[in-house]
Amino acid sequence: MNILALVGSPRLEGNTDFLVDQALAEAAELGAETEKIILSQYDVKPCLGHDECSDLDSCVQRDDAAWILDKFCKADGVILATPVYYYNVSAQLKVFMDRNYFLYTHKRKSQARVVGMIVVAEVEGLEDTAQALKRFIKESFDVEKDSILEVHGYASRLGDARSNGPLLRQARELGRQMVESLKVNG
Ligand SMILES: Cc1cc2nc3c(=O)[nH]c(=O)nc-3n(C[C@H](O)[C@H](O)[C@H](O)COP(=O)(O)O)c2cc1C
């Protein structure tokens, strides 16, 4: 089984990145193959909105989104992780979500059987952000509600998540539950 994490924070080794590492480390210890893609490290251009995707064999944008979306579709489990930026996902994750529109118009969804969400805010906006992510998940995966696992919590400065024991444990638990869910669902 493999679990792919897409990290929306551009802050390397920041709170989101750290929590993702915890979830993936736990999953790896339990036998999963894991991969982390930090979206800001790649060329993922915004959707151009021409709305002609369904007439095309591939997206007109030539960048890293194609191979990232391919991995997104093929992974057994996917983690979507983001800091809260103005009550929503980060721009990096939103651009990726929009690029999934090409697949949406071709009726292609991720085959992942379990989805993890990791959302980190300084003070507020967790619920709005989680809602936005859940709507994306509903359109982009064929998973039941109980296969969508969430970790959200508060952290602000670099290193805050590292010293937040309960949040750290929740992230590890997310990794464990994703592996358990994949074992149960074949
Ligand atoms: C552009 C920007 C917008 C932000 N907007 C919010 C917000 O709406 N609500 C909030 O609680 N924190 C907000 N924050 C704080 C981050 O969510 C918080 O610092 C988080 O821990 C950053 O995670 P990271 O270390 O993974 O980048 C914002 C930070 C930035 C840089």
GROMACS .gro file of C-alpha atoms and ligand atoms in nm:
model
  217
    1MET     CA    1   0.000   0.000   0.000
    2ASN     CA    2   0.119   0.350  -0.067
    3ILE     CA    3   0.027   0.681   0.090
    4LEU     CA    4   0.093   1.011  -0.085
    5ALA     CA    5   0.096   1.340   0.107
    6LEU     CA    6   0.053   1.673  -0.068
    7VAL     CA    7   0.181   1.959   0.146
    8GLY     CA    8   0.030   2.302   0.082
    9SER     CA    9   0.258   2.500   0.311
   10PRO     CA   10   0.556   2.673   0.150
   11ARG     CA   11   0.730   2.688   0.490
   12LEU     CA   12   0.977   2.399   0.486
   13GLU     CA   13   0.979   2.205   0.812
   14GLY     CA   14   0.695   2.427   0.929
   15ASN     CA   15   0.395   2.309   1.126
   16THR     CA   16   0.207   2.144   0.842
   17ASP     CA   17   0.518   1.978   0.703
   18PHE     CA   18   0.615   1.850   1.048
   19LEU     CA   19   0.270   1.698   1.114
   20VAL     CA   20   0.273   1.532   0.772
   21ASP     CA   21   0.613   1.382   0.854
   22GLN     CA   22   0.467   1.240   1.176
   23ALA     CA   23   0.171   1.082   0.996
   24LEU     CA   24   0.393   0.936   0.723
   25ALA     CA   25   0.652   0.808   0.971
   26GLU     CA   26   0.382   0.619   1.160
   27ALA     CA   27   0.236   0.482   0.835
   28ALA     CA   28   0.583   0.372   0.720
   29GLU     CA   29   0.650   0.197   1.051
   30LEU     CA   30   0.329   0.001   0.993
   31GLY     CA   31   0.439  -0.107   0.646
   32ALA     CA   32   0.313   0.159   0.406
   33GLU     CA   33   0.524   0.304   0.127
   34THR     CA   34   0.508   0.679   0.167
   35GLU     CA   35   0.580   0.983  -0.044
   36LYS     CA   36   0.559   1.354   0.037
   37ILE     CA   37   0.524   1.623  -0.228
   38ILE     CA   38   0.573   1.982  -0.112
   39LEU     CA   39   0.375   2.166  -0.377
   40SER     CA   40   0.577   2.488  -0.351
   41GLN     CA   41   0.886   2.298  -0.467
   42TYR     CA   42   0.731   2.227  -0.806
   43ASP     CA   43   0.599   2.417  -1.103
   44VAL     CA   44   0.220   2.398  -1.072
   45LYS     CA   45   0.057   2.675  -1.268
   46PRO     CA   46  -0.298   2.799  -1.209
   47CYS     CA   47  -0.595   2.672  -1.411
   48LEU     CA   48  -0.658   2.899  -1.713
   49GLY     CA   49  -1.034   2.846  -1.700
   50HIS     CA   50  -1.085   2.809  -2.078
   51ASP     CA   51  -1.329   2.527  -1.998
   52GLU     CA   52  -1.229   2.319  -2.300
   53CYS     CA   53  -1.071   2.040  -2.094
   54SER     CA   54  -1.326   1.782  -2.205
   55ASP     CA   55  -1.223   1.833  -2.571
   56LEU     CA   56  -0.854   1.788  -2.492
   57ASP     CA   57  -0.635   1.482  -2.422
   58SER     CA   58  -0.416   1.671  -2.178
   59CYS     CA   59  -0.413   1.998  -1.991
   60VAL     CA   60  -0.276   2.292  -2.192
   61GLN     CA   61  -0.051   2.387  -1.901
   62ARG     CA   62   0.287   2.215  -1.934
   63ASP     CA   63   0.428   2.178  -1.583
   64ASP     CA   64   0.459   1.937  -1.293
   65ALA     CA   65   0.085   1.910  -1.227
   66ALA     CA   66   0.041   1.620  -1.471
   67TRP     CA   67   0.270   1.376  -1.290
   68ILE     CA   68   0.157   1.493  -0.947
   69LEU     CA   69  -0.207   1.438  -1.047
   70ASP     CA   70  -0.114   1.095  -1.180
   71LYS     CA   71   0.031   0.996  -0.843
   72PHE     CA   72  -0.273   1.153  -0.673
   73CYS     CA   73  -0.501   0.928  -0.880
   74LYS     CA   74  -0.301   0.609  -0.826
   75ALA     CA   75  -0.219   0.630  -0.453
   76ASP     CA   76  -0.402   0.398  -0.212
   77GLY     CA   77  -0.418   0.675   0.045
   78VAL     CA   78  -0.381   1.051   0.008
   79ILE     CA   79  -0.308   1.314   0.273
   80LEU     CA   80  -0.402   1.674   0.189
   81ALA     CA   81  -0.226   1.911   0.426
   82THR     CA   82  -0.245   2.288   0.451
   83PRO     CA   83  -0.201   2.581   0.684
   84VAL     CA   84  -0.503   2.810   0.709
   85TYR     CA   85  -0.447   3.117   0.493
   86TYR     CA   86  -0.729   3.368   0.526
   87TYR     CA   87  -0.985   3.106   0.631
   88ASN     CA   88  -0.901   2.875   0.346
   89VAL     CA   89  -0.637   2.643   0.205
   90SER     CA   90  -0.303   2.791   0.098
   91ALA     CA   91  -0.264   2.919  -0.257
   92GLN     CA   92  -0.030   2.630  -0.338
   93LEU     CA   93  -0.292   2.370  -0.249
   94LYS     CA   94  -0.574   2.567  -0.415
   95VAL     CA   95  -0.383   2.584  -0.743
   96PHE     CA   96  -0.337   2.207  -0.731
   97MET     CA   97  -0.707   2.155  -0.652
   98ASP     CA   98  -0.807   2.371  -0.949
   99ARG     CA   99  -0.580   2.175  -1.181
  100ASN     CA  100  -0.771   1.862  -1.083
  101TYR     CA  101  -1.058   2.015  -1.286
  102PHE     CA  102  -0.910   1.856  -1.600
  103LEU     CA  103  -0.960   1.512  -1.445
  104TYR     CA  104  -1.304   1.612  -1.316
  105THR     CA  105  -1.418   1.697  -1.669
  106HIS     CA  106  -1.286   1.357  -1.782
  107LYS     CA  107  -1.476   1.187  -1.496
  108ARG     CA  108  -1.151   1.058  -1.348
  109LYS     CA  109  -1.118   1.042  -0.971
  110SER     CA  110  -0.842   0.941  -0.735
  111GLN     CA  111  -0.861   0.569  -0.659
  112ALA     CA  112  -0.749   0.630  -0.300
  113ARG     CA  113  -0.956   0.438  -0.046
  114VAL     CA  114  -0.870   0.660   0.247
  115VAL     CA  115  -0.805   1.034   0.266
  116GLY     CA  116  -0.635   1.223   0.547
  117MET     CA  117  -0.667   1.595   0.609
  118ILE     CA  118  -0.417   1.796   0.812
  119VAL     CA  119  -0.511   2.160   0.873
  120VAL     CA  120  -0.318   2.405   1.092
  121ALA     CA  121  -0.423   2.757   1.195
  122GLU     CA  122  -0.287   3.019   1.428
  123VAL     CA  123  -0.623   3.121   1.577
  124GLU     CA  124  -0.925   3.069   1.350
  125GLY     CA  125  -1.048   2.940   1.019
  126LEU     CA  126  -1.004   2.566   1.075
  127GLU     CA  127  -1.369   2.483   1.008
  128ASP     CA  128  -1.396   2.692   0.691
  129THR     CA  129  -1.078   2.538   0.559
  130ALA     CA  130  -1.183   2.184   0.648
  131GLN     CA  131  -1.516   2.245   0.472
  132ALA     CA  132  -1.342   2.363   0.156
  133LEU     CA  133  -1.120   2.054   0.159
  134LYS     CA  134  -1.413   1.820   0.223
  135ARG     CA  135  -1.600   1.961  -0.076
  136PHE     CA  136  -1.295   1.900  -0.292
  137ILE     CA  137  -1.263   1.546  -0.154
  138LYS     CA  138  -1.631   1.476  -0.230
  139GLU     CA  139  -1.573   1.568  -0.597
  140SER     CA  140  -1.234   1.405  -0.638
  141PHE     CA  141  -1.249   1.071  -0.455
  142ASP     CA  142  -1.493   0.783  -0.425
  143VAL     CA  143  -1.468   0.745  -0.050
  144GLU     CA  144  -1.726   0.710   0.225
  145LYS     CA  145  -1.735   0.971   0.501
  146ASP     CA  146  -1.573   0.733   0.750
  147SER     CA  147  -1.270   0.700   0.521
  148ILE     CA  148  -1.199   1.072   0.553
  149LEU     CA  149  -0.976   1.125   0.856
  150GLU     CA  150  -0.901   1.466   1.000
  151VAL     CA  151  -0.635   1.629   1.210
  152HIS     CA  152  -0.666   1.996   1.284
  153GLY     CA  153  -0.515   2.215   1.546
  154TYR     CA  154  -0.343   2.535   1.638
  155ALA     CA  155   0.017   2.633   1.581
  156SER     CA  156   0.172   2.956   1.470
  157ARG     CA  157   0.547   3.003   1.484
  158LEU     CA  158   0.797   2.767   1.326
  159GLY     CA  159   0.831   2.473   1.564
  160ASP     CA  160   0.499   2.521   1.746
  161ALA     CA  161   0.355   2.192   1.622
  162ARG     CA  162   0.671   2.015   1.733
  163SER     CA  163   0.606   2.116   2.095
  164ASN     CA  164   0.231   2.047   2.077
  165GLY     CA  165   0.217   1.691   2.210
  166PRO     CA  166  -0.156   1.626   2.153
  167LEU     CA  167  -0.142   1.756   1.794
  168LEU     CA  168   0.169   1.552   1.721
  169ARG     CA  169   0.000   1.239   1.858
  170GLN     CA  170  -0.312   1.309   1.648
  171ALA     CA  171  -0.095   1.324   1.337
  172ARG     CA  172   0.070   0.991   1.420
  173GLU     CA  173  -0.275   0.845   1.488
  174LEU     CA  174  -0.390   0.965   1.146
  175GLY     CA  175  -0.105   0.770   0.986
  176ARG     CA  176  -0.192   0.461   1.188
  177GLN     CA  177  -0.564   0.483   1.106
  178MET     CA  178  -0.494   0.527   0.735
  179VAL     CA  179  -0.288   0.207   0.730
  180GLU     CA  180  -0.551   0.018   0.933
  181SER     CA  181  -0.824   0.139   0.699
  182LEU     CA  182  -0.627   0.026   0.394
  183LYS     CA  183  -0.565  -0.315   0.549
  184VAL     CA  184  -0.938  -0.361   0.616
  185ASN     CA  185  -1.045  -0.234   0.271
  186GLY     CA  186  -0.818  -0.468   0.075
  187LIG     C1  187  -0.077   3.446   0.430
  187LIG     C2  188  -0.114   3.391   0.565
  187LIG     C3  189  -0.247   3.389   0.603
  187LIG     C4  190  -0.285   3.334   0.725
  187LIG     N1  191  -0.417   3.332   0.759
  187LIG     C5  192  -0.455   3.276   0.876
  187LIG     C6  193  -0.594   3.269   0.914
  187LIG     O1  194  -0.684   3.308   0.842
  187LIG     N2  195  -0.623   3.214   1.036
  187LIG     C7  196  -0.528   3.169   1.122
  187LIG     O2  197  -0.561   3.122   1.230
  187LIG     N3  198  -0.397   3.169   1.088
  187LIG     C8  199  -0.358   3.222   0.968
  187LIG     N4  200  -0.226   3.225   0.932
  187LIG     C9  201  -0.127   3.159   1.021
  187LIG    C10  202  -0.090   3.017   0.977
  187LIG     O3  203  -0.204   2.939   0.950
  187LIG    C11  204  -0.009   2.949   1.090
  187LIG     O4  205   0.104   3.026   1.120
  187LIG    C12  206   0.034   2.809   1.055
  187LIG     O5  207   0.093   2.749   1.169
  187LIG    C13  208   0.138   2.807   0.942
  187LIG     O6  209   0.168   2.673   0.913
  187LIG     P1  210   0.307   2.629   0.846
  187LIG     O7  211   0.413   2.643   0.951
  187LIG     O8  212   0.285   2.490   0.806
  187LIG     O9  213   0.329   2.718   0.727
  187LIG    C14  214  -0.185   3.281   0.812
  187LIG    C15  215  -0.050   3.283   0.774
  187LIG    C16  216  -0.015   3.337   0.652
  187LIG    C17  217   0.132   3.335   0.611
   0.00000   0.00000   0.00000
